[in-house]
Amino acid sequence: MPQIAFDDFLKVDIRAGTIVAAEAFPQARKPALKLTIDFGPEIGVKKSSAQITKYYTPETLVGKQVVAVVNFPPRQIGPFLSEVLTLGVPDENGEVVLLHPSLTVPNGGRMY
């Protein structure tokens, strides 16, 4: 990957939020879950589609904090409008492991 300027990094708005609802997304081409995430009063509640079904179920996600890019344009995924990109990294088998704060932080906290 080419190096970028710090100002380019600052253009990506990555925030912490709490998952307040999660459900199966059977209409997705690849197995996915629909997440509803509270990013606090400045950003509000946003929706995200995430291909995280290997390690996560809707029941285990509610109340969990995650980090997401909140300033990408919304993306239509089948009948669902995904408003934020929930972040994760692949494990040794390529399955997504969610990124999250190691301690509870206020919803909407910006990564820096």
PDB file of N, CA and C in Angstrom:
ATOM      1  N   MET A   1       0.843  -1.186   0.000  1.00  0.00           N
ATOM      2  CA  MET A   1       0.000   0.000   0.000  1.00  0.00           C
ATOM      3  C   MET A   1       0.886   1.247   0.000  1.00  0.00           C
ATOM      4  N   PRO A   2       0.488   2.257  -0.758  1.00  0.00           N
ATOM      5  CA  PRO A   2       1.270   3.495  -0.758  1.00  0.00           C
ATOM      6  C   PRO A   2       1.087   4.251   0.564  1.00  0.00           C
ATOM      7  N   GLN A   3       2.083   5.009   0.935  1.00  0.00           N
ATOM      8  CA  GLN A   3       1.966   5.844   2.116  1.00  0.00           C
ATOM      9  C   GLN A   3       0.977   6.964   1.842  1.00  0.00           C
ATOM     10  N   ILE A   4       0.282   7.398   2.900  1.00  0.00           N
ATOM     11  CA  ILE A   4      -0.651   8.515   2.784  1.00  0.00           C
ATOM     12  C   ILE A   4      -0.236   9.596   3.770  1.00  0.00           C
ATOM     13  N   ALA A   5      -0.693  10.786   3.519  1.00  0.00           N
ATOM     14  CA  ALA A   5      -0.438  11.898   4.427  1.00  0.00           C
ATOM     15  C   ALA A   5      -1.377  11.787   5.630  1.00  0.00           C
ATOM     16  N   PHE A   6      -0.949  12.323   6.759  1.00  0.00           N
ATOM     17  CA  PHE A   6      -1.777  12.302   7.966  1.00  0.00           C
ATOM     18  C   PHE A   6      -3.124  12.968   7.715  1.00  0.00           C
ATOM     19  N   ASP A   7      -3.139  14.018   6.895  1.00  0.00           N
ATOM     20  CA  ASP A   7      -4.400  14.684   6.571  1.00  0.00           C
ATOM     21  C   ASP A   7      -5.375  13.740   5.872  1.00  0.00           C
ATOM     22  N   ASP A   8      -4.853  12.787   5.075  1.00  0.00           N
ATOM     23  CA  ASP A   8      -5.721  11.795   4.439  1.00  0.00           C
ATOM     24  C   ASP A   8      -6.352  10.892   5.489  1.00  0.00           C
ATOM     25  N   PHE A   9      -5.571  10.474   6.478  1.00  0.00           N
ATOM     26  CA  PHE A   9      -6.099   9.649   7.565  1.00  0.00           C
ATOM     27  C   PHE A   9      -7.216  10.374   8.309  1.00  0.00           C
ATOM     28  N   LEU A  10      -7.040  11.669   8.526  1.00  0.00           N
ATOM     29  CA  LEU A  10      -8.042  12.438   9.266  1.00  0.00           C
ATOM     30  C   LEU A  10      -9.379  12.531   8.537  1.00  0.00           C
ATOM     31  N   LYS A  11      -9.378  12.273   7.239  1.00  0.00           N
ATOM     32  CA  LYS A  11     -10.626  12.310   6.474  1.00  0.00           C
ATOM     33  C   LYS A  11     -11.527  11.118   6.781  1.00  0.00           C
ATOM     34  N   VAL A  12     -10.954  10.040   7.301  1.00  0.00           N
ATOM     35  CA  VAL A  12     -11.735   8.843   7.630  1.00  0.00           C
ATOM     36  C   VAL A  12     -12.242   8.996   9.059  1.00  0.00           C
ATOM     37  N   ASP A  13     -13.560   9.041   9.209  1.00  0.00           N
ATOM     38  CA  ASP A  13     -14.179   9.256  10.519  1.00  0.00           C
ATOM     39  C   ASP A  13     -14.568   7.901  11.118  1.00  0.00           C
ATOM     40  N   ILE A  14     -13.745   7.418  12.036  1.00  0.00           N
ATOM     41  CA  ILE A  14     -13.971   6.123  12.672  1.00  0.00           C
ATOM     42  C   ILE A  14     -14.433   6.375  14.102  1.00  0.00           C
ATOM     43  N   ARG A  15     -15.609   5.844  14.446  1.00  0.00           N
ATOM     44  CA  ARG A  15     -16.221   6.100  15.744  1.00  0.00           C
ATOM     45  C   ARG A  15     -16.580   4.791  16.450  1.00  0.00           C
ATOM     46  N   ALA A  16     -16.650   4.878  17.763  1.00  0.00           N
ATOM     47  CA  ALA A  16     -17.115   3.764  18.589  1.00  0.00           C
ATOM     48  C   ALA A  16     -18.628   3.874  18.748  1.00  0.00           C
ATOM     49  N   GLY A  17     -19.284   2.727  18.760  1.00  0.00           N
ATOM     50  CA  GLY A  17     -20.725   2.695  18.977  1.00  0.00           C
ATOM     51  C   GLY A  17     -21.124   1.389  19.620  1.00  0.00           C
ATOM     52  N   THR A  18     -22.335   1.361  20.151  1.00  0.00           N
ATOM     53  CA  THR A  18     -22.863   0.171  20.809  1.00  0.00           C
ATOM     54  C   THR A  18     -23.961  -0.445  19.956  1.00  0.00           C
ATOM     55  N   ILE A  19     -23.864  -1.732  19.721  1.00  0.00           N
ATOM     56  CA  ILE A  19     -24.897  -2.443  18.964  1.00  0.00           C
ATOM     57  C   ILE A  19     -26.152  -2.531  19.827  1.00  0.00           C
ATOM     58  N   VAL A  20     -27.246  -1.968  19.327  1.00  0.00           N
ATOM     59  CA  VAL A  20     -28.505  -1.978  20.072  1.00  0.00           C
ATOM     60  C   VAL A  20     -29.492  -2.999  19.516  1.00  0.00           C
ATOM     61  N   ALA A  21     -29.246  -3.484  18.306  1.00  0.00           N
ATOM     62  CA  ALA A  21     -30.088  -4.529  17.708  1.00  0.00           C
ATOM     63  C   ALA A  21     -29.266  -5.256  16.647  1.00  0.00           C
ATOM     64  N   ALA A  22     -29.560  -6.538  16.489  1.00  0.00           N
ATOM     65  CA  ALA A  22     -28.894  -7.351  15.463  1.00  0.00           C
ATOM     66  C   ALA A  22     -29.869  -8.422  15.006  1.00  0.00           C
ATOM     67  N   GLU A  23     -29.828  -8.716  13.722  1.00  0.00           N
ATOM     68  CA  GLU A  23     -30.715  -9.748  13.180  1.00  0.00           C
ATOM     69  C   GLU A  23     -30.079 -10.400  11.963  1.00  0.00           C
ATOM     70  N   ALA A  24     -30.550 -11.566  11.644  1.00  0.00           N
ATOM     71  CA  ALA A  24     -30.084 -12.284  10.460  1.00  0.00           C
ATOM     72  C   ALA A  24     -30.435 -11.481   9.214  1.00  0.00           C
ATOM     73  N   PHE A  25     -29.651 -11.674   8.169  1.00  0.00           N
ATOM     74  CA  PHE A  25     -29.861 -10.999   6.891  1.00  0.00           C
ATOM     75  C   PHE A  25     -29.858 -12.065   5.795  1.00  0.00           C
ATOM     76  N   PRO A  26     -30.940 -12.857   5.702  1.00  0.00           N
ATOM     77  CA  PRO A  26     -30.966 -13.969   4.760  1.00  0.00           C
ATOM     78  C   PRO A  26     -30.936 -13.556   3.291  1.00  0.00           C
ATOM     79  N   GLN A  27     -31.280 -12.303   2.977  1.00  0.00           N
ATOM     80  CA  GLN A  27     -31.287 -11.846   1.580  1.00  0.00           C
ATOM     81  C   GLN A  27     -29.879 -11.516   1.068  1.00  0.00           C
ATOM     82  N   ALA A  28     -28.879 -11.428   1.943  1.00  0.00           N
ATOM     83  CA  ALA A  28     -27.520 -11.102   1.522  1.00  0.00           C
ATOM     84  C   ALA A  28     -26.933 -12.251   0.706  1.00  0.00           C
ATOM     85  N   ARG A  29     -26.081 -11.921  -0.278  1.00  0.00           N
ATOM     86  CA  ARG A  29     -25.440 -12.951  -1.105  1.00  0.00           C
ATOM     87  C   ARG A  29     -24.538 -13.849  -0.263  1.00  0.00           C
ATOM     88  N   LYS A  30     -23.760 -13.253   0.644  1.00  0.00           N
ATOM     89  CA  LYS A  30     -22.915 -14.002   1.571  1.00  0.00           C
ATOM     90  C   LYS A  30     -23.541 -13.883   2.952  1.00  0.00           C
ATOM     91  N   PRO A  31     -23.396 -14.903   3.798  1.00  0.00           N
ATOM     92  CA  PRO A  31     -24.015 -14.833   5.135  1.00  0.00           C
ATOM     93  C   PRO A  31     -23.619 -13.547   5.865  1.00  0.00           C
ATOM     94  N   ALA A  32     -24.629 -12.852   6.386  1.00  0.00           N
ATOM     95  CA  ALA A  32     -24.400 -11.565   7.036  1.00  0.00           C
ATOM     96  C   ALA A  32     -25.439 -11.320   8.117  1.00  0.00           C
ATOM     97  N   LEU A  33     -25.155 -10.325   8.930  1.00  0.00           N
ATOM     98  CA  LEU A  33     -26.089  -9.862   9.949  1.00  0.00           C
ATOM     99  C   LEU A  33     -26.368  -8.385   9.719  1.00  0.00           C
ATOM    100  N   LYS A  34     -27.579  -7.947  10.054  1.00  0.00           N
ATOM    101  CA  LYS A  34     -27.929  -6.535  10.036  1.00  0.00           C
ATOM    102  C   LYS A  34     -27.740  -6.009  11.457  1.00  0.00           C
ATOM    103  N   LEU A  35     -26.943  -4.955  11.592  1.00  0.00           N
ATOM    104  CA  LEU A  35     -26.664  -4.361  12.888  1.00  0.00           C
ATOM    105  C   LEU A  35     -27.264  -2.968  12.969  1.00  0.00           C
ATOM    106  N   THR A  36     -27.776  -2.614  14.132  1.00  0.00           N
ATOM    107  CA  THR A  36     -28.201  -1.250  14.436  1.00  0.00           C
ATOM    108  C   THR A  36     -27.272  -0.771  15.538  1.00  0.00           C
ATOM    109  N   ILE A  37     -26.546   0.322  15.274  1.00  0.00           N
ATOM    110  CA  ILE A  37     -25.481   0.767  16.166  1.00  0.00           C
ATOM    111  C   ILE A  37     -25.735   2.205  16.611  1.00  0.00           C
ATOM    112  N   ASP A  38     -25.651   2.431  17.918  1.00  0.00           N
ATOM    113  CA  ASP A  38     -25.831   3.766  18.498  1.00  0.00           C
ATOM    114  C   ASP A  38     -24.466   4.437  18.613  1.00  0.00           C
ATOM    115  N   PHE A  39     -24.289   5.540  17.857  1.00  0.00           N
ATOM    116  CA  PHE A  39     -23.047   6.298  17.879  1.00  0.00           C
ATOM    117  C   PHE A  39     -23.170   7.584  18.686  1.00  0.00           C
ATOM    118  N   GLY A  40     -24.153   7.666  19.566  1.00  0.00           N
ATOM    119  CA  GLY A  40     -24.293   8.848  20.406  1.00  0.00           C
ATOM    120  C   GLY A  40     -25.041   9.968  19.716  1.00  0.00           C
ATOM    121  N   PRO A  41     -25.223  11.091  20.453  1.00  0.00           N
ATOM    122  CA  PRO A  41     -26.089  12.168  19.942  1.00  0.00           C
ATOM    123  C   PRO A  41     -25.584  12.874  18.692  1.00  0.00           C
ATOM    124  N   GLU A  42     -24.275  12.958  18.476  1.00  0.00           N
ATOM    125  CA  GLU A  42     -23.750  13.678  17.307  1.00  0.00           C
ATOM    126  C   GLU A  42     -24.006  12.909  16.009  1.00  0.00           C
ATOM    127  N   ILE A  43     -23.798  11.602  16.006  1.00  0.00           N
ATOM    128  CA  ILE A  43     -23.935  10.766  14.809  1.00  0.00           C
ATOM    129  C   ILE A  43     -25.309  10.109  14.758  1.00  0.00           C
ATOM    130  N   GLY A  44     -25.798   9.655  15.908  1.00  0.00           N
ATOM    131  CA  GLY A  44     -27.091   8.995  15.984  1.00  0.00           C
ATOM    132  C   GLY A  44     -26.989   7.491  15.798  1.00  0.00           C
ATOM    133  N   VAL A  45     -28.121   6.877  15.517  1.00  0.00           N
ATOM    134  CA  VAL A  45     -28.215   5.430  15.330  1.00  0.00           C
ATOM    135  C   VAL A  45     -28.104   5.143  13.834  1.00  0.00           C
ATOM    136  N   LYS A  46     -27.214   4.222  13.484  1.00  0.00           N
ATOM    137  CA  LYS A  46     -26.973   3.879  12.085  1.00  0.00           C
ATOM    138  C   LYS A  46     -27.057   2.373  11.895  1.00  0.00           C
ATOM    139  N   LYS A  47     -27.267   1.956  10.654  1.00  0.00           N
ATOM    140  CA  LYS A  47     -27.374   0.532  10.319  1.00  0.00           C
ATOM    141  C   LYS A  47     -26.159   0.071   9.519  1.00  0.00           C
ATOM    142  N   SER A  48     -25.817  -1.212   9.696  1.00  0.00           N
ATOM    143  CA  SER A  48     -24.668  -1.777   8.997  1.00  0.00           C
ATOM    144  C   SER A  48     -24.931  -3.242   8.686  1.00  0.00           C
ATOM    145  N   SER A  49     -24.532  -3.669   7.503  1.00  0.00           N
ATOM    146  CA  SER A  49     -24.526  -5.084   7.163  1.00  0.00           C
ATOM    147  C   SER A  49     -23.106  -5.584   7.377  1.00  0.00           C
ATOM    148  N   ALA A  50     -22.966  -6.712   8.069  1.00  0.00           N
ATOM    149  CA  ALA A  50     -21.632  -7.225   8.368  1.00  0.00           C
ATOM    150  C   ALA A  50     -21.586  -8.736   8.156  1.00  0.00           C
ATOM    151  N   GLN A  51     -20.568  -9.192   7.447  1.00  0.00           N
ATOM    152  CA  GLN A  51     -20.377 -10.624   7.190  1.00  0.00           C
ATOM    153  C   GLN A  51     -19.586 -11.225   8.356  1.00  0.00           C
ATOM    154  N   ILE A  52     -20.280 -11.419   9.473  1.00  0.00           N
ATOM    155  CA  ILE A  52     -19.622 -11.824  10.725  1.00  0.00           C
ATOM    156  C   ILE A  52     -20.289 -13.050  11.344  1.00  0.00           C
ATOM    157  N   THR A  53     -20.928 -13.875  10.528  1.00  0.00           N
ATOM    158  CA  THR A  53     -21.736 -14.973  11.061  1.00  0.00           C
ATOM    159  C   THR A  53     -20.924 -16.143  11.613  1.00  0.00           C
ATOM    160  N   LYS A  54     -19.642 -16.213  11.330  1.00  0.00           N
ATOM    161  CA  LYS A  54     -18.825 -17.330  11.824  1.00  0.00           C
ATOM    162  C   LYS A  54     -18.705 -17.302  13.346  1.00  0.00           C
ATOM    163  N   TYR A  55     -18.435 -16.131  13.903  1.00  0.00           N
ATOM    164  CA  TYR A  55     -18.177 -16.028  15.346  1.00  0.00           C
ATOM    165  C   TYR A  55     -19.264 -15.318  16.138  1.00  0.00           C
ATOM    166  N   TYR A  56     -20.231 -14.718  15.455  1.00  0.00           N
ATOM    167  CA  TYR A  56     -21.205 -13.880  16.156  1.00  0.00           C
ATOM    168  C   TYR A  56     -22.637 -14.261  15.788  1.00  0.00           C
ATOM    169  N   THR A  57     -23.511 -14.165  16.767  1.00  0.00           N
ATOM    170  CA  THR A  57     -24.948 -14.334  16.554  1.00  0.00           C
ATOM    171  C   THR A  57     -25.621 -13.042  17.001  1.00  0.00           C
ATOM    172  N   PRO A  58     -26.831 -12.792  16.528  1.00  0.00           N
ATOM    173  CA  PRO A  58     -27.516 -11.572  16.960  1.00  0.00           C
ATOM    174  C   PRO A  58     -27.594 -11.455  18.491  1.00  0.00           C
ATOM    175  N   GLU A  59     -27.835 -12.564  19.165  1.00  0.00           N
ATOM    176  CA  GLU A  59     -27.995 -12.525  20.623  1.00  0.00           C
ATOM    177  C   GLU A  59     -26.706 -12.117  21.336  1.00  0.00           C
ATOM    178  N   THR A  60     -25.555 -12.493  20.798  1.00  0.00           N
ATOM    179  CA  THR A  60     -24.289 -12.173  21.470  1.00  0.00           C
ATOM    180  C   THR A  60     -23.788 -10.773  21.144  1.00  0.00           C
ATOM    181  N   LEU A  61     -24.376 -10.123  20.154  1.00  0.00           N
ATOM    182  CA  LEU A  61     -23.873  -8.817  19.727  1.00  0.00           C
ATOM    183  C   LEU A  61     -24.522  -7.630  20.421  1.00  0.00           C
ATOM    184  N   VAL A  62     -25.769  -7.756  20.839  1.00  0.00           N
ATOM    185  CA  VAL A  62     -26.465  -6.632  21.452  1.00  0.00           C
ATOM    186  C   VAL A  62     -25.730  -6.226  22.735  1.00  0.00           C
ATOM    187  N   GLY A  63     -25.400  -4.942  22.812  1.00  0.00           N
ATOM    188  CA  GLY A  63     -24.659  -4.396  23.946  1.00  0.00           C
ATOM    189  C   GLY A  63     -23.158  -4.344  23.725  1.00  0.00           C
ATOM    190  N   LYS A  64     -22.671  -4.952  22.655  1.00  0.00           N
ATOM    191  CA  LYS A  64     -21.229  -4.971  22.361  1.00  0.00           C
ATOM    192  C   LYS A  64     -20.835  -3.675  21.653  1.00  0.00           C
ATOM    193  N   GLN A  65     -19.691  -3.127  22.046  1.00  0.00           N
ATOM    194  CA  GLN A  65     -19.181  -1.950  21.349  1.00  0.00           C
ATOM    195  C   GLN A  65     -18.321  -2.378  20.163  1.00  0.00           C
ATOM    196  N   VAL A  66     -18.404  -1.609  19.086  1.00  0.00           N
ATOM    197  CA  VAL A  66     -17.627  -1.846  17.873  1.00  0.00           C
ATOM    198  C   VAL A  66     -17.104  -0.506  17.374  1.00  0.00           C
ATOM    199  N   VAL A  67     -16.242  -0.563  16.374  1.00  0.00           N
ATOM    200  CA  VAL A  67     -15.802   0.663  15.703  1.00  0.00           C
ATOM    201  C   VAL A  67     -16.204   0.568  14.239  1.00  0.00           C
ATOM    202  N   ALA A  68     -16.533   1.727  13.675  1.00  0.00           N
ATOM    203  CA  ALA A  68     -17.021   1.752  12.295  1.00  0.00           C
ATOM    204  C   ALA A  68     -16.651   3.058  11.628  1.00  0.00           C
ATOM    205  N   VAL A  69     -16.504   3.000  10.305  1.00  0.00           N
ATOM    206  CA  VAL A  69     -16.342   4.212   9.507  1.00  0.00           C
ATOM    207  C   VAL A  69     -17.738   4.786   9.311  1.00  0.00           C
ATOM    208  N   VAL A  70     -17.927   6.044   9.734  1.00  0.00           N
ATOM    209  CA  VAL A  70     -19.265   6.630   9.684  1.00  0.00           C
ATOM    210  C   VAL A  70     -19.428   7.668   8.577  1.00  0.00           C
ATOM    211  N   ASN A  71     -18.360   7.937   7.800  1.00  0.00           N
ATOM    212  CA  ASN A  71     -18.505   8.968   6.765  1.00  0.00           C
ATOM    213  C   ASN A  71     -18.318   8.448   5.340  1.00  0.00           C
ATOM    214  N   PHE A  72     -18.521   7.145   5.136  1.00  0.00           N
ATOM    215  CA  PHE A  72     -18.635   6.632   3.775  1.00  0.00           C
ATOM    216  C   PHE A  72     -20.076   6.852   3.314  1.00  0.00           C
ATOM    217  N   PRO A  73     -20.310   6.955   2.002  1.00  0.00           N
ATOM    218  CA  PRO A  73     -21.693   7.044   1.533  1.00  0.00           C
ATOM    219  C   PRO A  73     -22.430   5.745   1.857  1.00  0.00           C
ATOM    220  N   PRO A  74     -23.746   5.817   2.113  1.00  0.00           N
ATOM    221  CA  PRO A  74     -24.517   4.590   2.339  1.00  0.00           C
ATOM    222  C   PRO A  74     -24.402   3.658   1.136  1.00  0.00           C
ATOM    223  N   ARG A  75     -24.515   2.356   1.413  1.00  0.00           N
ATOM    224  CA  ARG A  75     -24.379   1.353   0.348  1.00  0.00           C
ATOM    225  C   ARG A  75     -25.596   0.432   0.377  1.00  0.00           C
ATOM    226  N   GLN A  76     -26.246   0.290  -0.760  1.00  0.00           N
ATOM    227  CA  GLN A  76     -27.398  -0.595  -0.871  1.00  0.00           C
ATOM    228  C   GLN A  76     -26.919  -2.032  -0.996  1.00  0.00           C
ATOM    229  N   ILE A  77     -27.341  -2.877  -0.072  1.00  0.00           N
ATOM    230  CA  ILE A  77     -26.998  -4.298  -0.107  1.00  0.00           C
ATOM    231  C   ILE A  77     -28.318  -5.061  -0.147  1.00  0.00           C
ATOM    232  N   GLY A  78     -28.708  -5.461  -1.349  1.00  0.00           N
ATOM    233  CA  GLY A  78     -30.027  -6.076  -1.514  1.00  0.00           C
ATOM    234  C   GLY A  78     -31.085  -5.084  -1.072  1.00  0.00           C
ATOM    235  N   PRO A  79     -32.012  -5.517  -0.220  1.00  0.00           N
ATOM    236  CA  PRO A  79     -33.076  -4.626   0.228  1.00  0.00           C
ATOM    237  C   PRO A  79     -32.679  -3.735   1.412  1.00  0.00           C
ATOM    238  N   PHE A  80     -31.407  -3.786   1.831  1.00  0.00           N
ATOM    239  CA  PHE A  80     -30.945  -3.118   3.045  1.00  0.00           C
ATOM    240  C   PHE A  80     -29.965  -1.999   2.708  1.00  0.00           C
ATOM    241  N   LEU A  81     -30.126  -0.839   3.353  1.00  0.00           N
ATOM    242  CA  LEU A  81     -29.207   0.280   3.165  1.00  0.00           C
ATOM    243  C   LEU A  81     -28.220   0.295   4.333  1.00  0.00           C
ATOM    244  N   SER A  82     -26.969  -0.050   4.041  1.00  0.00           N
ATOM    245  CA  SER A  82     -25.916  -0.064   5.055  1.00  0.00           C
ATOM    246  C   SER A  82     -25.310   1.333   5.122  1.00  0.00           C
ATOM    247  N   GLU A  83     -25.376   1.960   6.301  1.00  0.00           N
ATOM    248  CA  GLU A  83     -24.969   3.359   6.447  1.00  0.00           C
ATOM    249  C   GLU A  83     -23.547   3.534   6.955  1.00  0.00           C
ATOM    250  N   VAL A  84     -22.992   2.524   7.618  1.00  0.00           N
ATOM    251  CA  VAL A  84     -21.632   2.604   8.147  1.00  0.00           C
ATOM    252  C   VAL A  84     -20.907   1.302   7.845  1.00  0.00           C
ATOM    253  N   LEU A  85     -19.569   1.359   7.859  1.00  0.00           N
ATOM    254  CA  LEU A  85     -18.752   0.170   7.645  1.00  0.00           C
ATOM    255  C   LEU A  85     -18.197  -0.281   8.988  1.00  0.00           C
ATOM    256  N   THR A  86     -18.742  -1.368   9.521  1.00  0.00           N
ATOM    257  CA  THR A  86     -18.264  -1.934  10.773  1.00  0.00           C
ATOM    258  C   THR A  86     -16.928  -2.620  10.495  1.00  0.00           C
ATOM    259  N   LEU A  87     -15.933  -2.353  11.339  1.00  0.00           N
ATOM    260  CA  LEU A  87     -14.571  -2.798  11.060  1.00  0.00           C
ATOM    261  C   LEU A  87     -14.215  -4.108  11.756  1.00  0.00           C
ATOM    262  N   GLY A  88     -13.452  -4.907  11.058  1.00  0.00           N
ATOM    263  CA  GLY A  88     -12.950  -6.165  11.588  1.00  0.00           C
ATOM    264  C   GLY A  88     -11.677  -6.538  10.862  1.00  0.00           C
ATOM    265  N   VAL A  89     -11.034  -7.590  11.335  1.00  0.00           N
ATOM    266  CA  VAL A  89      -9.830  -8.120  10.683  1.00  0.00           C
ATOM    267  C   VAL A  89     -10.017  -9.621  10.506  1.00  0.00           C
ATOM    268  N   PRO A  90      -9.387 -10.194   9.473  1.00  0.00           N
ATOM    269  CA  PRO A  90      -9.540 -11.634   9.255  1.00  0.00           C
ATOM    270  C   PRO A  90      -8.674 -12.451  10.211  1.00  0.00           C
ATOM    271  N   ASP A  91      -9.219 -13.593  10.624  1.00  0.00           N
ATOM    272  CA  ASP A  91      -8.408 -14.536  11.391  1.00  0.00           C
ATOM    273  C   ASP A  91      -7.592 -15.375  10.411  1.00  0.00           C
ATOM    274  N   GLU A  92      -6.947 -16.427  10.885  1.00  0.00           N
ATOM    275  CA  GLU A  92      -6.078 -17.234  10.027  1.00  0.00           C
ATOM    276  C   GLU A  92      -6.837 -17.945   8.910  1.00  0.00           C
ATOM    277  N   ASN A  93      -8.170 -18.048   9.046  1.00  0.00           N
ATOM    278  CA  ASN A  93      -8.988 -18.685   8.010  1.00  0.00           C
ATOM    279  C   ASN A  93      -9.764 -17.678   7.170  1.00  0.00           C
ATOM    280  N   GLY A  94      -9.512 -16.392   7.381  1.00  0.00           N
ATOM    281  CA  GLY A  94     -10.199 -15.365   6.615  1.00  0.00           C
ATOM    282  C   GLY A  94     -11.556 -14.972   7.164  1.00  0.00           C
ATOM    283  N   GLU A  95     -11.911 -15.473   8.344  1.00  0.00           N
ATOM    284  CA  GLU A  95     -13.193 -15.121   8.971  1.00  0.00           C
ATOM    285  C   GLU A  95     -13.049 -13.807   9.738  1.00  0.00           C
ATOM    286  N   VAL A  96     -14.081 -12.965   9.694  1.00  0.00           N
ATOM    287  CA  VAL A  96     -14.012 -11.636  10.286  1.00  0.00           C
ATOM    288  C   VAL A  96     -14.113 -11.693  11.810  1.00  0.00           C
ATOM    289  N   VAL A  97     -13.174 -10.998  12.452  1.00  0.00           N
ATOM    290  CA  VAL A  97     -13.183 -10.770  13.894  1.00  0.00           C
ATOM    291  C   VAL A  97     -13.373  -9.269  14.081  1.00  0.00           C
ATOM    292  N   LEU A  98     -14.424  -8.881  14.798  1.00  0.00           N
ATOM    293  CA  LEU A  98     -14.737  -7.467  14.970  1.00  0.00           C
ATOM    294  C   LEU A  98     -13.674  -6.734  15.777  1.00  0.00           C
ATOM    295  N   LEU A  99     -13.426  -5.486  15.388  1.00  0.00           N
ATOM    296  CA  LEU A  99     -12.584  -4.607  16.188  1.00  0.00           C
ATOM    297  C   LEU A  99     -13.477  -3.908  17.210  1.00  0.00           C
ATOM    298  N   HIS A 100     -12.971  -3.779  18.429  1.00  0.00           N
ATOM    299  CA  HIS A 100     -13.765  -3.119  19.470  1.00  0.00           C
ATOM    300  C   HIS A 100     -12.845  -2.541  20.532  1.00  0.00           C
ATOM    301  N   PRO A 101     -13.316  -1.515  21.254  1.00  0.00           N
ATOM    302  CA  PRO A 101     -12.509  -0.958  22.339  1.00  0.00           C
ATOM    303  C   PRO A 101     -12.297  -2.015  23.427  1.00  0.00           C
ATOM    304  N   SER A 102     -11.124  -1.989  24.057  1.00  0.00           N
ATOM    305  CA  SER A 102     -10.845  -2.957  25.120  1.00  0.00           C
ATOM    306  C   SER A 102     -11.529  -2.575  26.430  1.00  0.00           C
ATOM    307  N   LEU A 103     -11.943  -1.324  26.547  1.00  0.00           N
ATOM    308  CA  LEU A 103     -12.716  -0.841  27.688  1.00  0.00           C
ATOM    309  C   LEU A 103     -13.938  -0.113  27.142  1.00  0.00           C
ATOM    310  N   THR A 104     -14.975   0.025  27.948  1.00  0.00           N
ATOM    311  CA  THR A 104     -16.168   0.748  27.510  1.00  0.00           C
ATOM    312  C   THR A 104     -15.821   2.231  27.331  1.00  0.00           C
ATOM    313  N   VAL A 105     -16.246   2.776  26.196  1.00  0.00           N
ATOM    314  CA  VAL A 105     -16.013   4.187  25.885  1.00  0.00           C
ATOM    315  C   VAL A 105     -17.345   4.827  25.524  1.00  0.00           C
ATOM    316  N   PRO A 106     -17.426   6.163  25.571  1.00  0.00           N
ATOM    317  CA  PRO A 106     -18.684   6.812  25.189  1.00  0.00           C
ATOM    318  C   PRO A 106     -18.999   6.559  23.712  1.00  0.00           C
ATOM    319  N   ASN A 107     -20.273   6.322  23.423  1.00  0.00           N
ATOM    320  CA  ASN A 107     -20.703   6.171  22.031  1.00  0.00           C
ATOM    321  C   ASN A 107     -20.376   7.442  21.268  1.00  0.00           C
ATOM    322  N   GLY A 108     -19.824   7.270  20.075  1.00  0.00           N
ATOM    323  CA  GLY A 108     -19.470   8.406  19.225  1.00  0.00           C
ATOM    324  C   GLY A 108     -18.036   8.847  19.382  1.00  0.00           C
ATOM    325  N   GLY A 109     -17.292   8.241  20.312  1.00  0.00           N
ATOM    326  CA  GLY A 109     -15.886   8.592  20.469  1.00  0.00           C
ATOM    327  C   GLY A 109     -15.129   8.341  19.172  1.00  0.00           C
ATOM    328  N   ARG A 110     -14.343   9.336  18.762  1.00  0.00           N
ATOM    329  CA  ARG A 110     -13.616   9.231  17.489  1.00  0.00           C
ATOM    330  C   ARG A 110     -12.255   8.614  17.693  1.00  0.00           C
ATOM    331  N   MET A 111     -11.906   7.689  16.808  1.00  0.00           N
ATOM    332  CA  MET A 111     -10.594   7.068  16.849  1.00  0.00           C
ATOM    333  C   MET A 111      -9.550   8.070  16.383  1.00  0.00           C
ATOM    334  N   TYR A 112      -8.438   8.082  17.101  1.00  0.00           N
ATOM    335  CA  TYR A 112      -7.295   8.906  16.671  1.00  0.00           C
ATOM    336  C   TYR A 112      -6.014   8.228  17.035  1.00  0.00           C
TER     337      TYR A 112
END
